[in-house]
């Protein structure tokens, strides 16, 4: 028996990094997975890799998470392919760097649209699917940047803090409405995925750039995608059936300082 037997998960931002890792881990534990990404070829590649190990378990969709029409198509397609949706992992996101003096309205809006608005749009549209296939779980990927601030990550701090609070509000609504739908957020620290490449470059690149990041983390290493994946897998599973409106920090201890 897999930990996710019977689960049907839509994972956004699944072309690479965390999303691709989640898809592999979910399928290994028995779930069907619908992988979506604005990079349609990348989503197809992730699904193909999963299907090599677990034939017929993975499906791919090109999906701009800022588009209501794309959300409708992805949800309809995923539900048809898998037989429903009872896990939604809102993972798609971008990193934006800038302070109150250098941030532009264009980059500010782009960050909010991809990192925040997409979760509002997608979760609202997903509610009928989740209610029909309950018990269900929503897992929103936030960041430690939603819990602790950085002077040069203004829009990203605001976006990820919004994801944190939105997750709690969704969870409370579902609980009080009597829906068997949980919602939680996950907060990774610097994790070895393409999203940290600009931070490594700012630190001088290569091992030097990584060392400048790891020195900030009590456990003195970067996170690996699987470190985050285990937390997401737990929240998607029935093992976490009494966990909602919570935030799980996968941060090597950085927020305890």
PDB file of C-alpha atoms in Angstrom:
ATOM      1  CA  UNK A   1       0.000   0.000   0.000  1.00  0.00           C
ATOM      2  CA  UNK A   2       1.338   3.397  -0.975  1.00  0.00           C
ATOM      3  CA  UNK A   3       0.879   6.420   1.244  1.00  0.00           C
ATOM      4  CA  UNK A   4      -1.058   8.155  -1.541  1.00  0.00           C
ATOM      5  CA  UNK A   5      -3.095   5.285  -2.947  1.00  0.00           C
ATOM      6  CA  UNK A   6      -6.329   6.687  -4.347  1.00  0.00           C
ATOM      7  CA  UNK A   7      -5.034  10.251  -4.498  1.00  0.00           C
ATOM      8  CA  UNK A   8      -5.428  12.293  -7.681  1.00  0.00           C
ATOM      9  CA  UNK A   9      -3.134  15.301  -7.581  1.00  0.00           C
ATOM     10  CA  UNK A  10      -2.814  18.388  -9.739  1.00  0.00           C
ATOM     11  CA  UNK A  11       0.651  19.880  -9.287  1.00  0.00           C
ATOM     12  CA  UNK A  12       1.396  23.282 -10.818  1.00  0.00           C
ATOM     13  CA  UNK A  13       4.893  24.349 -11.795  1.00  0.00           C
ATOM     14  CA  UNK A  14       5.770  20.742 -12.524  1.00  0.00           C
ATOM     15  CA  UNK A  15       8.235  21.143 -15.377  1.00  0.00           C
ATOM     16  CA  UNK A  16      11.283  21.230 -13.126  1.00  0.00           C
ATOM     17  CA  UNK A  17      12.532  21.718  -9.596  1.00  0.00           C
ATOM     18  CA  UNK A  18      10.154  21.116  -6.727  1.00  0.00           C
ATOM     19  CA  UNK A  19       7.097  20.383  -8.857  1.00  0.00           C
ATOM     20  CA  UNK A  20       8.844  17.660 -10.841  1.00  0.00           C
ATOM     21  CA  UNK A  21      10.129  16.155  -7.600  1.00  0.00           C
ATOM     22  CA  UNK A  22       6.642  16.165  -6.065  1.00  0.00           C
ATOM     23  CA  UNK A  23       5.234  14.397  -9.122  1.00  0.00           C
ATOM     24  CA  UNK A  24       7.826  11.619  -8.896  1.00  0.00           C
ATOM     25  CA  UNK A  25       7.391  11.170  -5.151  1.00  0.00           C
ATOM     26  CA  UNK A  26       3.596  11.181  -5.339  1.00  0.00           C
ATOM     27  CA  UNK A  27       3.535   8.551  -8.084  1.00  0.00           C
ATOM     28  CA  UNK A  28       6.009   6.405  -6.156  1.00  0.00           C
ATOM     29  CA  UNK A  29       3.476   6.395  -3.308  1.00  0.00           C
ATOM     30  CA  UNK A  30       0.539   5.393  -5.498  1.00  0.00           C
ATOM     31  CA  UNK A  31      -1.000   8.697  -6.618  1.00  0.00           C
ATOM     32  CA  UNK A  32      -2.086   9.705 -10.077  1.00  0.00           C
ATOM     33  CA  UNK A  33      -0.519  13.051 -10.970  1.00  0.00           C
ATOM     34  CA  UNK A  34      -1.450  15.805 -13.387  1.00  0.00           C
ATOM     35  CA  UNK A  35       1.598  17.963 -14.015  1.00  0.00           C
ATOM     36  CA  UNK A  36       0.971  21.483 -15.265  1.00  0.00           C
ATOM     37  CA  UNK A  37       3.350  24.246 -16.268  1.00  0.00           C
ATOM     38  CA  UNK A  38       3.546  27.238 -18.588  1.00  0.00           C
ATOM     39  CA  UNK A  39       6.453  25.275 -20.084  1.00  0.00           C
ATOM     40  CA  UNK A  40       4.335  22.626 -21.731  1.00  0.00           C
ATOM     41  CA  UNK A  41       7.295  20.647 -23.055  1.00  0.00           C
ATOM     42  CA  UNK A  42       8.777  20.535 -19.569  1.00  0.00           C
ATOM     43  CA  UNK A  43       5.506  19.290 -18.112  1.00  0.00           C
ATOM     44  CA  UNK A  44       5.388  16.586 -20.781  1.00  0.00           C
ATOM     45  CA  UNK A  45       8.948  15.562 -19.922  1.00  0.00           C
ATOM     46  CA  UNK A  46       8.114  15.252 -16.224  1.00  0.00           C
ATOM     47  CA  UNK A  47       5.023  13.181 -16.969  1.00  0.00           C
ATOM     48  CA  UNK A  48       6.981  10.964 -19.353  1.00  0.00           C
ATOM     49  CA  UNK A  49       9.642  10.324 -16.702  1.00  0.00           C
ATOM     50  CA  UNK A  50       6.963   9.388 -14.172  1.00  0.00           C
ATOM     51  CA  UNK A  51       5.227   7.109 -16.663  1.00  0.00           C
ATOM     52  CA  UNK A  52       8.468   5.247 -17.316  1.00  0.00           C
ATOM     53  CA  UNK A  53       8.325   4.086 -13.688  1.00  0.00           C
ATOM     54  CA  UNK A  54       4.553   4.013 -13.293  1.00  0.00           C
ATOM     55  CA  UNK A  55       2.819   3.626 -16.678  1.00  0.00           C
ATOM     56  CA  UNK A  56      -0.407   5.561 -17.010  1.00  0.00           C
ATOM     57  CA  UNK A  57      -0.020   7.439 -13.718  1.00  0.00           C
ATOM     58  CA  UNK A  58       0.960  10.882 -15.045  1.00  0.00           C
ATOM     59  CA  UNK A  59      -0.617  13.449 -17.352  1.00  0.00           C
ATOM     60  CA  UNK A  60       0.673  16.805 -18.556  1.00  0.00           C
ATOM     61  CA  UNK A  61      -0.961  20.134 -19.316  1.00  0.00           C
ATOM     62  CA  UNK A  62       0.371  23.436 -20.567  1.00  0.00           C
ATOM     63  CA  UNK A  63      -0.916  25.896 -17.998  1.00  0.00           C
ATOM     64  CA  UNK A  64      -0.356  29.599 -17.381  1.00  0.00           C
ATOM     65  CA  UNK A  65      -1.434  29.886 -13.748  1.00  0.00           C
ATOM     66  CA  UNK A  66      -2.314  33.567 -14.160  1.00  0.00           C
ATOM     67  CA  UNK A  67      -4.977  32.661 -16.736  1.00  0.00           C
ATOM     68  CA  UNK A  68      -8.496  31.753 -15.618  1.00  0.00           C
ATOM     69  CA  UNK A  69      -9.111  29.998 -18.936  1.00  0.00           C
ATOM     70  CA  UNK A  70      -5.961  27.911 -18.517  1.00  0.00           C
ATOM     71  CA  UNK A  71      -7.008  26.962 -14.994  1.00  0.00           C
ATOM     72  CA  UNK A  72     -10.414  25.843 -16.228  1.00  0.00           C
ATOM     73  CA  UNK A  73      -8.825  23.741 -18.960  1.00  0.00           C
ATOM     74  CA  UNK A  74      -6.216  22.210 -16.649  1.00  0.00           C
ATOM     75  CA  UNK A  75      -8.765  21.321 -13.982  1.00  0.00           C
ATOM     76  CA  UNK A  76     -11.198  19.840 -16.495  1.00  0.00           C
ATOM     77  CA  UNK A  77      -8.439  17.910 -18.222  1.00  0.00           C
ATOM     78  CA  UNK A  78      -6.876  16.639 -15.020  1.00  0.00           C
ATOM     79  CA  UNK A  79     -10.205  15.523 -13.565  1.00  0.00           C
ATOM     80  CA  UNK A  80     -11.119  13.722 -16.772  1.00  0.00           C
ATOM     81  CA  UNK A  81      -7.731  12.010 -17.006  1.00  0.00           C
ATOM     82  CA  UNK A  82      -7.479  10.926 -13.371  1.00  0.00           C
ATOM     83  CA  UNK A  83     -11.125  10.438 -12.441  1.00  0.00           C
ATOM     84  CA  UNK A  84     -11.228  13.470 -10.180  1.00  0.00           C
ATOM     85  CA  UNK A  85      -8.981  15.756  -8.133  1.00  0.00           C
ATOM     86  CA  UNK A  86      -8.515  15.430  -4.384  1.00  0.00           C
ATOM     87  CA  UNK A  87      -5.081  16.991  -3.991  1.00  0.00           C
ATOM     88  CA  UNK A  88      -4.107  20.431  -5.283  1.00  0.00           C
ATOM     89  CA  UNK A  89      -0.479  21.506  -4.952  1.00  0.00           C
ATOM     90  CA  UNK A  90      -0.056  25.188  -5.788  1.00  0.00           C
ATOM     91  CA  UNK A  91       3.660  25.168  -6.471  1.00  0.00           C
ATOM     92  CA  UNK A  92       4.123  27.480  -9.473  1.00  0.00           C
ATOM     93  CA  UNK A  93       5.984  30.633  -8.553  1.00  0.00           C
ATOM     94  CA  UNK A  94       8.726  33.071  -9.451  1.00  0.00           C
ATOM     95  CA  UNK A  95      11.396  34.872  -7.457  1.00  0.00           C
ATOM     96  CA  UNK A  96      11.743  38.636  -7.808  1.00  0.00           C
ATOM     97  CA  UNK A  97      14.497  40.770  -6.304  1.00  0.00           C
ATOM     98  CA  UNK A  98      14.245  44.470  -5.501  1.00  0.00           C
ATOM     99  CA  UNK A  99      13.897  46.869  -2.593  1.00  0.00           C
ATOM    100  CA  UNK A 100      11.485  49.724  -1.958  1.00  0.00           C
ATOM    101  CA  UNK A 101      13.653  52.056  -4.057  1.00  0.00           C
ATOM    102  CA  UNK A 102      14.440  49.753  -6.979  1.00  0.00           C
ATOM    103  CA  UNK A 103      11.261  47.664  -7.322  1.00  0.00           C
ATOM    104  CA  UNK A 104       9.188  48.443 -10.414  1.00  0.00           C
ATOM    105  CA  UNK A 105       5.434  48.231 -10.692  1.00  0.00           C
ATOM    106  CA  UNK A 106       5.867  45.765 -13.551  1.00  0.00           C
ATOM    107  CA  UNK A 107       7.926  43.303 -11.504  1.00  0.00           C
ATOM    108  CA  UNK A 108       5.734  43.872  -8.439  1.00  0.00           C
ATOM    109  CA  UNK A 109       2.569  42.990 -10.349  1.00  0.00           C
ATOM    110  CA  UNK A 110       4.198  40.009 -12.085  1.00  0.00           C
ATOM    111  CA  UNK A 111       5.237  38.535  -8.750  1.00  0.00           C
ATOM    112  CA  UNK A 112       1.796  38.998  -7.210  1.00  0.00           C
ATOM    113  CA  UNK A 113       0.058  37.585 -10.289  1.00  0.00           C
ATOM    114  CA  UNK A 114       2.159  34.419 -10.451  1.00  0.00           C
ATOM    115  CA  UNK A 115       2.731  33.799  -6.750  1.00  0.00           C
ATOM    116  CA  UNK A 116      -0.549  34.995  -5.199  1.00  0.00           C
ATOM    117  CA  UNK A 117      -3.339  35.646  -7.704  1.00  0.00           C
ATOM    118  CA  UNK A 118      -2.814  32.229  -9.290  1.00  0.00           C
ATOM    119  CA  UNK A 119      -3.544  30.464  -6.005  1.00  0.00           C
ATOM    120  CA  UNK A 120      -6.715  32.472  -5.468  1.00  0.00           C
ATOM    121  CA  UNK A 121      -7.937  31.814  -9.022  1.00  0.00           C
ATOM    122  CA  UNK A 122      -6.988  28.157  -9.083  1.00  0.00           C
ATOM    123  CA  UNK A 123      -8.193  27.190  -5.633  1.00  0.00           C
ATOM    124  CA  UNK A 124     -11.530  28.925  -6.127  1.00  0.00           C
ATOM    125  CA  UNK A 125     -12.046  27.084  -9.413  1.00  0.00           C
ATOM    126  CA  UNK A 126     -10.840  23.800  -7.907  1.00  0.00           C
ATOM    127  CA  UNK A 127     -13.289  23.820  -4.998  1.00  0.00           C
ATOM    128  CA  UNK A 128     -16.090  21.909  -6.789  1.00  0.00           C
ATOM    129  CA  UNK A 129     -13.629  19.182  -7.804  1.00  0.00           C
ATOM    130  CA  UNK A 130     -12.157  18.920  -4.310  1.00  0.00           C
ATOM    131  CA  UNK A 131     -15.582  18.821  -2.658  1.00  0.00           C
ATOM    132  CA  UNK A 132     -16.729  16.063  -4.997  1.00  0.00           C
ATOM    133  CA  UNK A 133     -13.640  13.897  -4.376  1.00  0.00           C
ATOM    134  CA  UNK A 134     -13.176  14.615  -0.653  1.00  0.00           C
ATOM    135  CA  UNK A 135     -11.371  13.993   1.615  1.00  0.00           C
ATOM    136  CA  UNK A 136      -9.127  16.484  -0.110  1.00  0.00           C
ATOM    137  CA  UNK A 137      -5.996  18.479   0.578  1.00  0.00           C
ATOM    138  CA  UNK A 138      -4.664  21.796  -0.704  1.00  0.00           C
ATOM    139  CA  UNK A 139      -0.926  22.366  -0.275  1.00  0.00           C
ATOM    140  CA  UNK A 140       0.383  25.842  -1.042  1.00  0.00           C
ATOM    141  CA  UNK A 141       4.111  26.331  -1.474  1.00  0.00           C
ATOM    142  CA  UNK A 142       5.115  29.512   0.308  1.00  0.00           C
ATOM    143  CA  UNK A 143       8.664  30.191   1.552  1.00  0.00           C
ATOM    144  CA  UNK A 144      10.611  31.222   4.614  1.00  0.00           C
ATOM    145  CA  UNK A 145      10.533  34.573   2.804  1.00  0.00           C
ATOM    146  CA  UNK A 146       6.877  34.717   3.807  1.00  0.00           C
ATOM    147  CA  UNK A 147       7.880  34.489   7.469  1.00  0.00           C
ATOM    148  CA  UNK A 148      11.109  36.516   7.665  1.00  0.00           C
ATOM    149  CA  UNK A 149      11.907  39.582   5.597  1.00  0.00           C
ATOM    150  CA  UNK A 150      14.810  40.624   3.398  1.00  0.00           C
ATOM    151  CA  UNK A 151      15.387  44.209   2.365  1.00  0.00           C
ATOM    152  CA  UNK A 152      16.003  43.194  -1.246  1.00  0.00           C
ATOM    153  CA  UNK A 153      13.038  40.850  -1.723  1.00  0.00           C
ATOM    154  CA  UNK A 154      10.134  43.243  -1.243  1.00  0.00           C
ATOM    155  CA  UNK A 155       7.585  41.824  -3.668  1.00  0.00           C
ATOM    156  CA  UNK A 156       8.580  38.215  -2.960  1.00  0.00           C
ATOM    157  CA  UNK A 157       8.265  38.715   0.819  1.00  0.00           C
ATOM    158  CA  UNK A 158       4.811  40.213   0.372  1.00  0.00           C
ATOM    159  CA  UNK A 159       3.699  37.491  -2.050  1.00  0.00           C
ATOM    160  CA  UNK A 160       4.823  34.578   0.083  1.00  0.00           C
ATOM    161  CA  UNK A 161       3.359  36.107   3.247  1.00  0.00           C
ATOM    162  CA  UNK A 162       0.086  36.426   1.353  1.00  0.00           C
ATOM    163  CA  UNK A 163       0.212  32.732   0.459  1.00  0.00           C
ATOM    164  CA  UNK A 164       0.717  31.912   4.151  1.00  0.00           C
ATOM    165  CA  UNK A 165      -2.344  33.864   5.281  1.00  0.00           C
ATOM    166  CA  UNK A 166      -4.474  32.825   2.305  1.00  0.00           C
ATOM    167  CA  UNK A 167      -3.839  29.189   3.213  1.00  0.00           C
ATOM    168  CA  UNK A 168      -5.136  29.756   6.739  1.00  0.00           C
ATOM    169  CA  UNK A 169      -8.235  31.581   5.529  1.00  0.00           C
ATOM    170  CA  UNK A 170      -9.055  28.823   3.039  1.00  0.00           C
ATOM    171  CA  UNK A 171      -8.546  26.189   5.738  1.00  0.00           C
ATOM    172  CA  UNK A 172     -10.851  27.928   8.202  1.00  0.00           C
ATOM    173  CA  UNK A 173     -13.545  28.448   5.577  1.00  0.00           C
ATOM    174  CA  UNK A 174     -13.503  24.778   4.577  1.00  0.00           C
ATOM    175  CA  UNK A 175     -13.561  23.584   8.190  1.00  0.00           C
ATOM    176  CA  UNK A 176     -16.418  25.856   9.213  1.00  0.00           C
ATOM    177  CA  UNK A 177     -18.398  24.993   6.086  1.00  0.00           C
ATOM    178  CA  UNK A 178     -18.127  21.313   6.954  1.00  0.00           C
ATOM    179  CA  UNK A 179     -16.075  20.413   3.891  1.00  0.00           C
ATOM    180  CA  UNK A 180     -13.585  17.587   4.298  1.00  0.00           C
ATOM    181  CA  UNK A 181     -10.901  19.733   2.690  1.00  0.00           C
ATOM    182  CA  UNK A 182      -7.702  20.734   4.447  1.00  0.00           C
ATOM    183  CA  UNK A 183      -5.342  23.544   3.439  1.00  0.00           C
ATOM    184  CA  UNK A 184      -1.778  24.078   4.624  1.00  0.00           C
ATOM    185  CA  UNK A 185       1.340  25.928   3.538  1.00  0.00           C
ATOM    186  CA  UNK A 186       4.941  24.749   3.209  1.00  0.00           C
ATOM    187  CA  UNK A 187       7.846  27.138   3.733  1.00  0.00           C
ATOM    188  CA  UNK A 188      11.177  26.013   2.247  1.00  0.00           C
ATOM    189  CA  UNK A 189      14.502  27.748   2.744  1.00  0.00           C
ATOM    190  CA  UNK A 190      17.092  27.943  -0.079  1.00  0.00           C
ATOM    191  CA  UNK A 191      16.574  24.669  -1.945  1.00  0.00           C
ATOM    192  CA  UNK A 192      18.679  23.277  -4.760  1.00  0.00           C
ATOM    193  CA  UNK A 193      16.387  24.215  -7.651  1.00  0.00           C
ATOM    194  CA  UNK A 194      16.678  26.757 -10.497  1.00  0.00           C
ATOM    195  CA  UNK A 195      14.865  29.438  -8.466  1.00  0.00           C
ATOM    196  CA  UNK A 196      17.958  29.983  -6.281  1.00  0.00           C
ATOM    197  CA  UNK A 197      20.370  30.380  -9.217  1.00  0.00           C
ATOM    198  CA  UNK A 198      20.199  34.211  -9.053  1.00  0.00           C
ATOM    199  CA  UNK A 199      21.017  34.109  -5.327  1.00  0.00           C
ATOM    200  CA  UNK A 200      23.991  31.831  -5.925  1.00  0.00           C
ATOM    201  CA  UNK A 201      25.166  34.167  -8.695  1.00  0.00           C
ATOM    202  CA  UNK A 202      24.867  37.194  -6.402  1.00  0.00           C
ATOM    203  CA  UNK A 203      27.150  35.402  -3.959  1.00  0.00           C
ATOM    204  CA  UNK A 204      29.832  34.891  -6.588  1.00  0.00           C
ATOM    205  CA  UNK A 205      28.526  31.732  -8.222  1.00  0.00           C
ATOM    206  CA  UNK A 206      29.477  28.097  -7.785  1.00  0.00           C
ATOM    207  CA  UNK A 207      30.572  26.797  -4.398  1.00  0.00           C
ATOM    208  CA  UNK A 208      31.310  30.303  -3.118  1.00  0.00           C
ATOM    209  CA  UNK A 209      27.783  31.427  -3.899  1.00  0.00           C
ATOM    210  CA  UNK A 210      26.290  28.363  -2.252  1.00  0.00           C
ATOM    211  CA  UNK A 211      28.462  28.801   0.841  1.00  0.00           C
ATOM    212  CA  UNK A 212      27.116  32.314   1.365  1.00  0.00           C
ATOM    213  CA  UNK A 213      23.631  30.834   1.479  1.00  0.00           C
ATOM    214  CA  UNK A 214      24.420  27.802   3.620  1.00  0.00           C
ATOM    215  CA  UNK A 215      26.178  29.933   6.242  1.00  0.00           C
ATOM    216  CA  UNK A 216      22.785  31.447   7.041  1.00  0.00           C
ATOM    217  CA  UNK A 217      21.238  28.020   7.750  1.00  0.00           C
ATOM    218  CA  UNK A 218      21.886  26.337  11.123  1.00  0.00           C
ATOM    219  CA  UNK A 219      22.119  22.884   9.501  1.00  0.00           C
ATOM    220  CA  UNK A 220      24.753  24.336   7.138  1.00  0.00           C
ATOM    221  CA  UNK A 221      23.471  22.976   3.860  1.00  0.00           C
ATOM    222  CA  UNK A 222      20.998  23.813   1.137  1.00  0.00           C
ATOM    223  CA  UNK A 223      17.669  22.042   1.103  1.00  0.00           C
ATOM    224  CA  UNK A 224      17.155  19.296  -1.443  1.00  0.00           C
ATOM    225  CA  UNK A 225      13.879  19.003  -3.386  1.00  0.00           C
ATOM    226  CA  UNK A 226      13.112  15.745  -1.585  1.00  0.00           C
ATOM    227  CA  UNK A 227      13.337  17.504   1.793  1.00  0.00           C
ATOM    228  CA  UNK A 228      10.402  19.657   0.746  1.00  0.00           C
ATOM    229  CA  UNK A 229       8.750  16.752  -1.035  1.00  0.00           C
ATOM    230  CA  UNK A 230       8.421  14.695   2.138  1.00  0.00           C
ATOM    231  CA  UNK A 231       6.535  17.529   3.838  1.00  0.00           C
ATOM    232  CA  UNK A 232       4.216  17.985   0.861  1.00  0.00           C
ATOM    233  CA  UNK A 233       3.636  14.248   0.602  1.00  0.00           C
ATOM    234  CA  UNK A 234       2.655  14.130   4.284  1.00  0.00           C
ATOM    235  CA  UNK A 235       0.172  16.977   3.865  1.00  0.00           C
ATOM    236  CA  UNK A 236      -1.322  15.348   0.771  1.00  0.00           C
ATOM    237  CA  UNK A 237      -1.782  12.042   2.581  1.00  0.00           C
ATOM    238  CA  UNK A 238      -4.423  10.965   5.071  1.00  0.00           C
ATOM    239  CA  UNK A 239      -1.669  10.798   7.687  1.00  0.00           C
ATOM    240  CA  UNK A 240      -2.238  14.542   8.115  1.00  0.00           C
ATOM    241  CA  UNK A 241      -6.025  14.278   8.360  1.00  0.00           C
ATOM    242  CA  UNK A 242      -6.080  16.430  11.538  1.00  0.00           C
ATOM    243  CA  UNK A 243      -3.657  19.041  10.193  1.00  0.00           C
ATOM    244  CA  UNK A 244      -5.122  22.174   8.630  1.00  0.00           C
ATOM    245  CA  UNK A 245      -4.336  25.911   8.658  1.00  0.00           C
ATOM    246  CA  UNK A 246      -0.767  24.954   9.553  1.00  0.00           C
ATOM    247  CA  UNK A 247       2.574  26.029   8.175  1.00  0.00           C
ATOM    248  CA  UNK A 248       5.376  23.506   7.851  1.00  0.00           C
ATOM    249  CA  UNK A 249       8.840  25.029   7.767  1.00  0.00           C
ATOM    250  CA  UNK A 250      11.453  23.051   5.849  1.00  0.00           C
ATOM    251  CA  UNK A 251      14.186  25.511   6.634  1.00  0.00           C
ATOM    252  CA  UNK A 252      17.163  23.914   8.357  1.00  0.00           C
ATOM    253  CA  UNK A 253      16.368  25.988  11.432  1.00  0.00           C
ATOM    254  CA  UNK A 254      16.757  29.435   9.847  1.00  0.00           C
ATOM    255  CA  UNK A 255      13.500  30.886  11.179  1.00  0.00           C
ATOM    256  CA  UNK A 256      14.400  29.929  14.765  1.00  0.00           C
ATOM    257  CA  UNK A 257      17.240  32.464  14.855  1.00  0.00           C
TER     258      UNK A 257
END
